[in-house]
Short mmCIF file of N, CA and C in Angstrom, two decimals:
data_model
loop_
_atom_site.label_atom_id
_atom_site.label_comp_id
_atom_site.label_asym_id
_atom_site.label_seq_id
_atom_site.Cartn_x
_atom_site.Cartn_y
_atom_site.Cartn_z
N MET A 3 148.23 123.48 127.80
CA MET A 3 149.24 124.28 127.09
C MET A 3 150.56 123.52 127.06
N THR A 4 151.10 123.33 125.87
CA THR A 4 152.34 122.57 125.73
C THR A 4 153.57 123.46 125.60
N GLY A 5 153.37 124.75 125.41
CA GLY A 5 154.51 125.64 125.24
C GLY A 5 155.12 125.60 123.86
N SER A 6 154.39 124.99 122.90
CA SER A 6 154.82 124.98 121.49
C SER A 6 153.57 124.86 120.62
N PHE A 7 153.77 124.77 119.32
CA PHE A 7 152.65 124.64 118.40
C PHE A 7 152.10 123.21 118.33
N LEU A 8 152.85 122.24 118.82
CA LEU A 8 152.45 120.84 118.74
C LEU A 8 151.77 120.39 120.02
N GLU A 9 150.91 119.40 119.89
CA GLU A 9 150.31 118.78 121.06
C GLU A 9 151.38 117.92 121.75
N GLU A 10 151.23 117.76 123.03
CA GLU A 10 152.17 116.90 123.77
C GLU A 10 151.95 115.46 123.34
N PRO A 11 153.02 114.70 123.09
CA PRO A 11 152.86 113.32 122.64
C PRO A 11 152.37 112.42 123.77
N PRO A 12 151.86 111.24 123.43
CA PRO A 12 151.44 110.31 124.48
C PRO A 12 152.63 109.91 125.34
N LEU A 13 152.32 109.60 126.59
CA LEU A 13 153.37 109.20 127.52
C LEU A 13 153.87 107.80 127.16
N SER A 14 155.17 107.66 127.16
CA SER A 14 155.83 106.37 126.92
C SER A 14 156.99 106.31 127.92
N PRO A 15 157.65 105.18 128.06
CA PRO A 15 158.80 105.12 128.97
C PRO A 15 159.89 106.14 128.60
N GLN A 16 160.13 106.34 127.30
CA GLN A 16 161.16 107.31 126.88
C GLN A 16 160.75 108.74 127.21
N VAL A 17 159.48 109.04 126.96
CA VAL A 17 158.97 110.38 127.27
C VAL A 17 159.02 110.62 128.78
N GLN A 18 158.59 109.63 129.54
CA GLN A 18 158.62 109.77 131.01
C GLN A 18 160.04 109.97 131.52
N ALA A 19 161.00 109.26 130.93
CA ALA A 19 162.41 109.42 131.33
C ALA A 19 162.88 110.85 131.07
N LEU A 20 162.48 111.40 129.94
CA LEU A 20 162.84 112.78 129.60
C LEU A 20 162.24 113.74 130.63
N TYR A 21 160.98 113.55 130.94
CA TYR A 21 160.31 114.42 131.91
C TYR A 21 160.90 114.25 133.31
N ASP A 22 161.21 113.00 133.68
CA ASP A 22 161.78 112.73 135.00
C ASP A 22 163.12 113.44 135.17
N ASP A 23 163.93 113.48 134.09
CA ASP A 23 165.21 114.19 134.15
C ASP A 23 164.99 115.67 134.46
N ASP A 24 164.00 116.27 133.79
CA ASP A 24 163.69 117.67 134.04
C ASP A 24 163.23 117.89 135.47
N LEU A 25 162.34 117.03 135.93
CA LEU A 25 161.81 117.17 137.29
C LEU A 25 162.92 117.04 138.33
N ALA A 26 163.83 116.11 138.11
CA ALA A 26 164.94 115.92 139.05
C ALA A 26 165.89 117.12 139.01
N ASP A 27 166.05 117.70 137.83
CA ASP A 27 166.97 118.82 137.63
C ASP A 27 166.44 120.14 138.18
N GLY A 28 165.19 120.47 137.81
CA GLY A 28 164.69 121.80 138.17
C GLY A 28 163.31 121.84 138.78
N GLY A 29 162.65 120.69 138.90
CA GLY A 29 161.35 120.66 139.54
C GLY A 29 160.17 120.88 138.61
N TYR A 30 160.40 121.02 137.33
CA TYR A 30 159.31 121.17 136.37
C TYR A 30 159.75 120.60 135.02
N VAL A 31 158.78 120.31 134.15
CA VAL A 31 159.08 119.81 132.81
C VAL A 31 159.19 121.01 131.87
N TRP A 32 160.32 121.11 131.21
CA TRP A 32 160.59 122.22 130.30
C TRP A 32 159.70 122.10 129.05
N ASN A 33 159.30 123.23 128.51
CA ASN A 33 158.53 123.23 127.26
C ASN A 33 159.31 122.58 126.13
N VAL A 34 160.61 122.81 126.10
CA VAL A 34 161.43 122.22 125.05
C VAL A 34 161.44 120.69 125.17
N SER A 35 161.36 120.18 126.38
CA SER A 35 161.29 118.72 126.55
C SER A 35 159.95 118.18 126.07
N ARG A 36 158.87 118.93 126.33
CA ARG A 36 157.55 118.51 125.83
C ARG A 36 157.56 118.44 124.30
N LEU A 37 158.28 119.38 123.68
CA LEU A 37 158.39 119.38 122.22
C LEU A 37 159.22 118.20 121.73
N TRP A 38 160.42 118.03 122.27
CA TRP A 38 161.31 116.96 121.83
C TRP A 38 160.84 115.59 122.29
N ALA A 39 159.82 115.53 123.13
CA ALA A 39 159.25 114.24 123.54
C ALA A 39 158.65 113.51 122.34
N HIS A 40 158.46 114.21 121.23
CA HIS A 40 158.01 113.54 120.00
C HIS A 40 159.09 112.60 119.47
N GLN A 41 160.36 112.92 119.76
CA GLN A 41 161.47 112.06 119.34
C GLN A 41 162.61 112.17 120.36
N PRO A 42 162.44 111.59 121.54
CA PRO A 42 163.49 111.70 122.56
C PRO A 42 164.84 111.15 122.10
N ASP A 43 164.82 110.08 121.32
CA ASP A 43 166.08 109.50 120.85
C ASP A 43 166.82 110.47 119.92
N THR A 44 166.07 111.20 119.12
CA THR A 44 166.69 112.18 118.24
C THR A 44 167.34 113.29 119.06
N MET A 45 166.63 113.77 120.08
CA MET A 45 167.20 114.81 120.95
C MET A 45 168.45 114.29 121.65
N ASN A 46 168.37 113.10 122.21
CA ASN A 46 169.53 112.53 122.90
C ASN A 46 170.71 112.33 121.95
N GLY A 47 170.41 111.89 120.72
CA GLY A 47 171.46 111.72 119.72
C GLY A 47 172.10 113.04 119.33
N LEU A 48 171.26 114.07 119.20
CA LEU A 48 171.78 115.40 118.85
C LEU A 48 172.66 115.95 119.98
N PHE A 49 172.19 115.81 121.23
CA PHE A 49 173.00 116.27 122.36
C PHE A 49 174.30 115.48 122.47
N ASP A 50 174.23 114.21 122.19
CA ASP A 50 175.43 113.37 122.20
C ASP A 50 176.43 113.86 121.16
N LEU A 51 175.94 114.15 119.97
CA LEU A 51 176.78 114.64 118.88
C LEU A 51 177.38 116.00 119.23
N MET A 52 176.56 116.89 119.82
CA MET A 52 177.07 118.20 120.24
C MET A 52 178.17 118.04 121.28
N SER A 53 177.96 117.13 122.21
CA SER A 53 178.94 116.89 123.26
C SER A 53 180.25 116.37 122.68
N LYS A 54 180.15 115.43 121.74
CA LYS A 54 181.36 114.90 121.09
C LYS A 54 182.10 115.99 120.33
N ALA A 55 181.34 116.81 119.61
CA ALA A 55 181.97 117.89 118.84
C ALA A 55 182.68 118.85 119.77
N PHE A 56 182.02 119.26 120.85
CA PHE A 56 182.65 120.24 121.73
C PHE A 56 183.81 119.64 122.50
N LYS A 57 183.66 118.41 122.96
CA LYS A 57 184.72 117.76 123.74
C LYS A 57 186.03 117.75 122.97
N ALA A 58 185.96 117.58 121.65
CA ALA A 58 187.16 117.55 120.81
C ALA A 58 187.90 118.88 120.82
N SER A 59 187.20 119.96 121.19
CA SER A 59 187.85 121.28 121.19
C SER A 59 188.78 121.46 122.39
N GLY A 60 188.52 120.72 123.47
CA GLY A 60 189.33 120.88 124.67
C GLY A 60 189.10 122.20 125.39
N LEU A 61 188.03 122.89 125.06
CA LEU A 61 187.76 124.20 125.66
C LEU A 61 186.91 124.06 126.92
N SER A 62 186.74 125.14 127.64
CA SER A 62 186.08 125.13 128.94
C SER A 62 184.56 125.28 128.83
N PHE A 63 183.89 125.05 129.95
CA PHE A 63 182.44 125.26 130.03
C PHE A 63 182.10 126.71 129.71
N ARG A 64 182.88 127.64 130.24
CA ARG A 64 182.65 129.06 129.97
C ARG A 64 182.69 129.33 128.45
N GLN A 65 183.69 128.77 127.78
CA GLN A 65 183.79 128.98 126.33
C GLN A 65 182.62 128.33 125.59
N ARG A 66 182.18 127.19 126.08
CA ARG A 66 180.99 126.54 125.50
C ARG A 66 179.78 127.45 125.66
N GLY A 67 179.60 128.00 126.85
CA GLY A 67 178.49 128.90 127.10
C GLY A 67 178.54 130.15 126.24
N ILE A 68 179.72 130.67 126.01
CA ILE A 68 179.88 131.84 125.15
C ILE A 68 179.46 131.51 123.72
N LEU A 69 179.88 130.36 123.24
CA LEU A 69 179.50 129.93 121.89
C LEU A 69 177.99 129.78 121.75
N VAL A 70 177.36 129.11 122.73
CA VAL A 70 175.91 128.90 122.66
C VAL A 70 175.17 130.23 122.76
N THR A 71 175.56 131.05 123.69
CA THR A 71 174.86 132.32 123.91
C THR A 71 175.01 133.25 122.70
N ALA A 72 176.20 133.31 122.13
CA ALA A 72 176.42 134.14 120.93
C ALA A 72 175.64 133.58 119.74
N THR A 73 175.64 132.27 119.57
CA THR A 73 174.92 131.65 118.46
C THR A 73 173.42 131.86 118.60
N ALA A 74 172.88 131.55 119.78
CA ALA A 74 171.44 131.65 120.00
C ALA A 74 170.94 133.08 119.86
N SER A 75 171.67 134.03 120.42
CA SER A 75 171.22 135.42 120.34
C SER A 75 171.31 135.95 118.91
N ALA A 76 172.33 135.54 118.16
CA ALA A 76 172.44 135.97 116.76
C ALA A 76 171.30 135.42 115.92
N LEU A 77 170.86 134.21 116.24
CA LEU A 77 169.72 133.60 115.55
C LEU A 77 168.40 134.24 115.98
N GLY A 78 168.38 134.82 117.17
CA GLY A 78 167.15 135.38 117.72
C GLY A 78 166.36 134.35 118.52
N ASP A 79 167.04 133.35 119.04
CA ASP A 79 166.42 132.28 119.81
C ASP A 79 166.38 132.68 121.29
N SER A 80 165.20 133.07 121.75
CA SER A 80 165.08 133.52 123.14
C SER A 80 165.25 132.37 124.13
N TYR A 81 164.77 131.18 123.80
CA TYR A 81 164.81 130.06 124.74
C TYR A 81 166.25 129.70 125.12
N CYS A 82 167.08 129.39 124.12
CA CYS A 82 168.48 129.01 124.41
C CYS A 82 169.27 130.19 124.95
N SER A 83 168.93 131.40 124.53
CA SER A 83 169.62 132.59 125.06
C SER A 83 169.37 132.73 126.55
N LEU A 84 168.12 132.53 126.97
CA LEU A 84 167.81 132.61 128.40
C LEU A 84 168.44 131.46 129.17
N ALA A 85 168.28 130.24 128.63
CA ALA A 85 168.80 129.06 129.34
C ALA A 85 170.32 129.15 129.52
N TRP A 86 171.04 129.45 128.45
CA TRP A 86 172.50 129.50 128.55
C TRP A 86 172.99 130.80 129.16
N GLY A 87 172.21 131.87 129.03
CA GLY A 87 172.55 133.09 129.75
C GLY A 87 172.52 132.84 131.25
N GLY A 88 171.54 132.06 131.69
CA GLY A 88 171.45 131.71 133.10
C GLY A 88 172.60 130.81 133.55
N LYS A 89 172.97 129.85 132.71
CA LYS A 89 174.09 128.96 133.05
C LYS A 89 175.40 129.75 133.16
N LEU A 90 175.61 130.67 132.22
CA LEU A 90 176.83 131.49 132.26
C LEU A 90 176.83 132.42 133.47
N ALA A 91 175.66 132.98 133.79
CA ALA A 91 175.58 133.86 134.95
C ALA A 91 175.91 133.10 136.23
N ALA A 92 175.44 131.86 136.33
CA ALA A 92 175.72 131.05 137.51
C ALA A 92 177.20 130.69 137.61
N ALA A 93 177.86 130.57 136.47
CA ALA A 93 179.28 130.19 136.45
C ALA A 93 180.21 131.41 136.58
N SER A 94 179.67 132.61 136.38
CA SER A 94 180.51 133.81 136.49
C SER A 94 179.71 134.91 137.18
N ASP A 95 179.20 135.84 136.40
CA ASP A 95 178.28 136.86 136.92
C ASP A 95 177.35 137.26 135.80
N ALA A 96 176.28 137.94 136.13
CA ALA A 96 175.22 138.22 135.17
C ALA A 96 175.64 139.18 134.06
N THR A 97 176.65 140.00 134.30
CA THR A 97 177.05 140.97 133.27
C THR A 97 177.71 140.28 132.07
N LEU A 98 178.37 139.15 132.31
CA LEU A 98 179.03 138.44 131.20
C LEU A 98 178.01 137.99 130.15
N PRO A 99 176.99 137.17 130.50
CA PRO A 99 176.04 136.76 129.47
C PRO A 99 175.18 137.91 128.96
N ALA A 100 174.86 138.87 129.82
CA ALA A 100 174.06 140.01 129.36
C ALA A 100 174.79 140.75 128.25
N GLY A 101 176.09 140.92 128.39
CA GLY A 101 176.88 141.58 127.35
C GLY A 101 176.89 140.79 126.05
N ILE A 102 177.07 139.47 126.15
CA ILE A 102 177.07 138.64 124.94
C ILE A 102 175.71 138.71 124.25
N LEU A 103 174.64 138.63 125.04
CA LEU A 103 173.29 138.68 124.48
C LEU A 103 173.01 140.00 123.80
N ASN A 104 173.61 141.08 124.29
CA ASN A 104 173.45 142.41 123.69
C ASN A 104 174.42 142.67 122.55
N GLY A 105 175.37 141.73 122.34
CA GLY A 105 176.36 141.92 121.29
C GLY A 105 177.57 142.71 121.74
N SER A 106 177.67 142.98 123.03
CA SER A 106 178.83 143.68 123.58
C SER A 106 179.68 142.64 124.30
N ASP A 107 180.89 142.49 123.86
CA ASP A 107 181.75 141.44 124.40
C ASP A 107 182.84 141.98 125.31
N ALA A 108 182.59 143.11 125.94
CA ALA A 108 183.61 143.79 126.74
C ALA A 108 184.18 142.91 127.86
N ALA A 109 183.38 142.02 128.42
CA ALA A 109 183.85 141.20 129.55
C ALA A 109 184.61 139.95 129.10
N LEU A 110 184.78 139.78 127.81
CA LEU A 110 185.42 138.58 127.28
C LEU A 110 186.92 138.80 127.03
N THR A 111 187.66 137.69 127.06
CA THR A 111 189.07 137.75 126.66
C THR A 111 189.14 137.94 125.15
N ASP A 112 190.30 138.24 124.63
CA ASP A 112 190.44 138.41 123.18
C ASP A 112 190.05 137.13 122.43
N GLN A 113 190.46 135.97 122.95
CA GLN A 113 190.10 134.72 122.30
C GLN A 113 188.59 134.51 122.33
N GLU A 114 187.97 134.78 123.47
CA GLU A 114 186.52 134.62 123.59
C GLU A 114 185.77 135.56 122.67
N LYS A 115 186.27 136.79 122.51
CA LYS A 115 185.65 137.74 121.58
C LYS A 115 185.69 137.20 120.16
N THR A 116 186.82 136.63 119.78
CA THR A 116 186.97 136.06 118.44
C THR A 116 186.03 134.88 118.24
N MET A 117 185.90 134.04 119.28
CA MET A 117 184.98 132.90 119.21
C MET A 117 183.52 133.36 119.11
N ALA A 118 183.15 134.37 119.88
CA ALA A 118 181.78 134.88 119.84
C ALA A 118 181.47 135.47 118.46
N ALA A 119 182.42 136.21 117.90
CA ALA A 119 182.22 136.79 116.56
C ALA A 119 182.05 135.67 115.52
N TRP A 120 182.85 134.62 115.65
CA TRP A 120 182.75 133.47 114.74
C TRP A 120 181.38 132.81 114.86
N ALA A 121 180.92 132.59 116.08
CA ALA A 121 179.62 131.96 116.30
C ALA A 121 178.49 132.80 115.70
N ARG A 122 178.57 134.11 115.85
CA ARG A 122 177.54 134.99 115.29
C ARG A 122 177.54 134.93 113.76
N LYS A 123 178.74 134.86 113.19
CA LYS A 123 178.85 134.80 111.73
C LYS A 123 178.24 133.49 111.20
N ILE A 124 178.51 132.39 111.91
CA ILE A 124 177.93 131.10 111.52
C ILE A 124 176.41 131.17 111.56
N ALA A 125 175.87 131.82 112.58
CA ALA A 125 174.42 131.90 112.75
C ALA A 125 173.77 132.83 111.73
N LYS A 126 174.42 133.94 111.42
CA LYS A 126 173.80 134.95 110.57
C LYS A 126 174.04 134.72 109.08
N ASP A 127 175.27 134.35 108.71
CA ASP A 127 175.59 134.20 107.29
C ASP A 127 176.86 133.38 107.12
N PRO A 128 176.74 132.06 107.18
CA PRO A 128 177.94 131.22 107.09
C PRO A 128 178.69 131.38 105.76
N ASN A 129 178.02 131.85 104.72
CA ASN A 129 178.71 132.05 103.44
C ASN A 129 179.56 133.32 103.41
N SER A 130 179.49 134.10 104.48
CA SER A 130 180.29 135.33 104.52
C SER A 130 181.65 135.11 105.18
N THR A 131 181.92 133.90 105.66
CA THR A 131 183.21 133.66 106.30
C THR A 131 184.33 133.70 105.28
N THR A 132 185.52 134.05 105.78
CA THR A 132 186.68 134.19 104.90
C THR A 132 187.90 133.54 105.55
N PRO A 133 188.98 133.35 104.78
CA PRO A 133 190.22 132.88 105.38
C PRO A 133 190.74 133.81 106.48
N THR A 134 190.41 135.09 106.39
CA THR A 134 190.82 136.04 107.42
C THR A 134 190.19 135.69 108.76
N ASP A 135 188.92 135.25 108.74
CA ASP A 135 188.25 134.83 109.98
C ASP A 135 189.00 133.66 110.62
N ILE A 136 189.42 132.72 109.79
CA ILE A 136 190.15 131.55 110.30
C ILE A 136 191.49 131.98 110.87
N GLU A 137 192.16 132.91 110.20
CA GLU A 137 193.44 133.41 110.73
C GLU A 137 193.25 134.09 112.07
N GLU A 138 192.15 134.83 112.22
CA GLU A 138 191.88 135.48 113.50
C GLU A 138 191.68 134.44 114.60
N LEU A 139 190.97 133.36 114.28
CA LEU A 139 190.79 132.28 115.26
C LEU A 139 192.13 131.64 115.60
N ARG A 140 192.95 131.39 114.58
CA ARG A 140 194.29 130.83 114.84
C ARG A 140 195.13 131.77 115.68
N ASN A 141 195.10 133.05 115.34
CA ASN A 141 195.89 134.04 116.09
C ASN A 141 195.43 134.18 117.54
N SER A 142 194.18 133.80 117.79
CA SER A 142 193.66 133.86 119.17
C SER A 142 194.12 132.67 120.00
N GLY A 143 194.75 131.68 119.33
CA GLY A 143 195.26 130.53 120.06
C GLY A 143 194.57 129.22 119.76
N LEU A 144 193.63 129.22 118.83
CA LEU A 144 192.92 127.99 118.47
C LEU A 144 193.63 127.31 117.30
N ASP A 145 193.71 125.98 117.35
CA ASP A 145 194.27 125.26 116.21
C ASP A 145 193.13 124.82 115.28
N ASP A 146 193.49 124.26 114.14
CA ASP A 146 192.49 123.90 113.14
C ASP A 146 191.49 122.87 113.66
N GLU A 147 191.94 121.93 114.49
CA GLU A 147 191.02 120.93 115.04
C GLU A 147 190.00 121.61 115.96
N GLN A 148 190.45 122.56 116.75
CA GLN A 148 189.53 123.29 117.63
C GLN A 148 188.57 124.16 116.82
N ILE A 149 189.06 124.76 115.77
CA ILE A 149 188.19 125.59 114.92
C ILE A 149 187.12 124.72 114.29
N PHE A 150 187.50 123.55 113.80
CA PHE A 150 186.51 122.64 113.23
C PHE A 150 185.50 122.23 114.30
N ALA A 151 185.99 121.88 115.49
CA ALA A 151 185.11 121.41 116.57
C ALA A 151 184.10 122.47 116.98
N ILE A 152 184.53 123.72 117.16
CA ILE A 152 183.58 124.75 117.58
C ILE A 152 182.61 125.11 116.46
N THR A 153 183.03 124.97 115.22
CA THR A 153 182.14 125.24 114.09
C THR A 153 181.04 124.17 114.02
N VAL A 154 181.43 122.91 114.17
CA VAL A 154 180.43 121.83 114.18
C VAL A 154 179.49 122.01 115.36
N PHE A 155 180.04 122.31 116.53
CA PHE A 155 179.22 122.51 117.72
C PHE A 155 178.20 123.63 117.50
N ALA A 156 178.65 124.78 117.00
CA ALA A 156 177.75 125.91 116.78
C ALA A 156 176.68 125.55 115.75
N ALA A 157 177.06 124.84 114.70
CA ALA A 157 176.09 124.45 113.67
C ALA A 157 175.03 123.50 114.24
N LEU A 158 175.44 122.58 115.10
CA LEU A 158 174.48 121.66 115.71
C LEU A 158 173.57 122.40 116.69
N ARG A 159 174.11 123.38 117.41
CA ARG A 159 173.27 124.20 118.29
C ARG A 159 172.23 124.95 117.46
N LEU A 160 172.63 125.42 116.27
CA LEU A 160 171.68 126.10 115.39
C LEU A 160 170.56 125.16 114.96
N ALA A 161 170.90 123.91 114.69
CA ALA A 161 169.88 122.93 114.32
C ALA A 161 168.88 122.75 115.45
N PHE A 162 169.38 122.61 116.68
CA PHE A 162 168.50 122.45 117.83
C PHE A 162 167.59 123.67 118.00
N SER A 163 168.18 124.85 117.95
CA SER A 163 167.41 126.09 118.10
C SER A 163 166.40 126.27 116.98
N THR A 164 166.77 125.89 115.77
CA THR A 164 165.87 126.04 114.63
C THR A 164 164.62 125.19 114.80
N VAL A 165 164.78 123.96 115.26
CA VAL A 165 163.62 123.10 115.51
C VAL A 165 162.73 123.75 116.58
N ASN A 166 163.34 124.17 117.67
CA ASN A 166 162.57 124.78 118.76
C ASN A 166 161.82 126.01 118.29
N ASP A 167 162.50 126.89 117.56
CA ASP A 167 161.89 128.14 117.12
C ASP A 167 160.80 127.89 116.07
N ALA A 168 161.07 127.02 115.12
CA ALA A 168 160.11 126.76 114.05
C ALA A 168 158.81 126.15 114.59
N LEU A 169 158.93 125.37 115.65
CA LEU A 169 157.76 124.71 116.22
C LEU A 169 157.20 125.44 117.44
N GLY A 170 157.65 126.67 117.65
CA GLY A 170 157.02 127.56 118.61
C GLY A 170 157.34 127.32 120.07
N ALA A 171 158.47 126.70 120.38
CA ALA A 171 158.81 126.47 121.79
C ALA A 171 159.00 127.80 122.52
N GLN A 172 158.26 127.99 123.59
CA GLN A 172 158.35 129.21 124.38
C GLN A 172 159.20 128.97 125.62
N PRO A 173 160.05 129.93 125.95
CA PRO A 173 160.82 129.80 127.19
C PRO A 173 159.88 129.65 128.38
N ASP A 174 160.27 128.83 129.32
CA ASP A 174 159.45 128.56 130.50
C ASP A 174 159.41 129.76 131.44
N ALA A 175 158.24 130.01 132.02
CA ALA A 175 158.11 131.07 133.01
C ALA A 175 159.04 130.81 134.19
N GLN A 176 159.17 129.54 134.58
CA GLN A 176 160.04 129.19 135.71
C GLN A 176 161.50 129.52 135.39
N LEU A 177 161.91 129.25 134.16
CA LEU A 177 163.27 129.56 133.75
C LEU A 177 163.50 131.07 133.82
N ALA A 178 162.63 131.83 133.16
CA ALA A 178 162.79 133.29 133.14
C ALA A 178 162.78 133.86 134.55
N GLY A 179 161.91 133.33 135.41
CA GLY A 179 161.81 133.83 136.77
C GLY A 179 163.03 133.54 137.63
N SER A 180 163.83 132.56 137.21
CA SER A 180 165.01 132.19 137.99
C SER A 180 166.27 132.96 137.58
N LEU A 181 166.17 133.77 136.55
CA LEU A 181 167.35 134.43 135.99
C LEU A 181 167.62 135.80 136.61
N PRO A 182 168.89 136.19 136.62
CA PRO A 182 169.19 137.57 137.05
C PRO A 182 168.53 138.57 136.09
N PRO A 183 168.10 139.71 136.61
CA PRO A 183 167.42 140.70 135.76
C PRO A 183 168.25 141.13 134.55
N GLU A 184 169.58 141.17 134.70
CA GLU A 184 170.43 141.58 133.57
C GLU A 184 170.28 140.64 132.38
N VAL A 185 170.19 139.35 132.67
CA VAL A 185 170.05 138.35 131.61
C VAL A 185 168.66 138.44 131.00
N ARG A 186 167.66 138.48 131.86
CA ARG A 186 166.27 138.52 131.39
C ARG A 186 166.03 139.74 130.51
N SER A 187 166.50 140.90 130.94
CA SER A 187 166.23 142.13 130.17
C SER A 187 167.05 142.21 128.89
N ALA A 188 168.12 141.42 128.77
CA ALA A 188 168.94 141.43 127.55
C ALA A 188 168.28 140.66 126.41
N VAL A 189 167.33 139.80 126.73
CA VAL A 189 166.66 138.98 125.69
C VAL A 189 165.38 139.69 125.27
N THR A 190 165.51 140.49 124.23
CA THR A 190 164.39 141.28 123.71
C THR A 190 163.93 140.76 122.35
N PHE A 191 164.27 139.53 122.05
CA PHE A 191 164.02 138.95 120.72
C PHE A 191 163.43 137.56 120.90
N GLY A 192 162.96 137.01 119.80
CA GLY A 192 162.46 135.64 119.80
C GLY A 192 161.08 135.50 120.42
N ARG A 193 160.73 134.26 120.71
CA ARG A 193 159.42 133.95 121.28
C ARG A 193 159.31 134.47 122.71
N PRO A 194 158.11 134.94 123.08
CA PRO A 194 157.93 135.43 124.45
C PRO A 194 157.93 134.29 125.46
N VAL A 195 158.19 134.62 126.68
CA VAL A 195 158.16 133.65 127.77
C VAL A 195 156.72 133.17 127.94
N ALA A 196 156.56 131.86 128.15
CA ALA A 196 155.24 131.27 128.36
C ALA A 196 154.62 131.83 129.64
N THR A 197 153.31 131.89 129.65
CA THR A 197 152.61 132.36 130.86
C THR A 197 152.02 131.19 131.61
#
């Protein structure tokens, strides 16, 4: 079982390096890594690009997690919602990501609420954005360079999630089992957790 619709690719030094990173990090090889092992350089390039885009924003890890969690949940991507919900829970508490995953942003600052709403709009209907949305982002304290950076970051996260979802990547049982119940129960969409 590969945890996706594709067969696992043959082992190569690049594939082994990808798997070794997972093993060193969490003790198991993620299903998403088995999927992206078909093109590890593409995955690394995409992550590099996402990192460059976000770094230009000057925002915090928490804000990055809010963007990813809001984007992934709006798309209906269970894998990234669980993974980043867990990262946010570890950095704060489980109610923060659970609220974002449910679409309730009560635990967020006004700026974070505006960013989460923007990320959801990008994921659901990017053609529905208006100059008013940009003004709201500006009024929350973001400048145009930061707005551009978070928009590029969210769009690249959507690309990553779209590949995973289209090719059937299932969230890992180990991942789901490591999460606080609030996060796990908030993800009622997307692909089921692998068995």
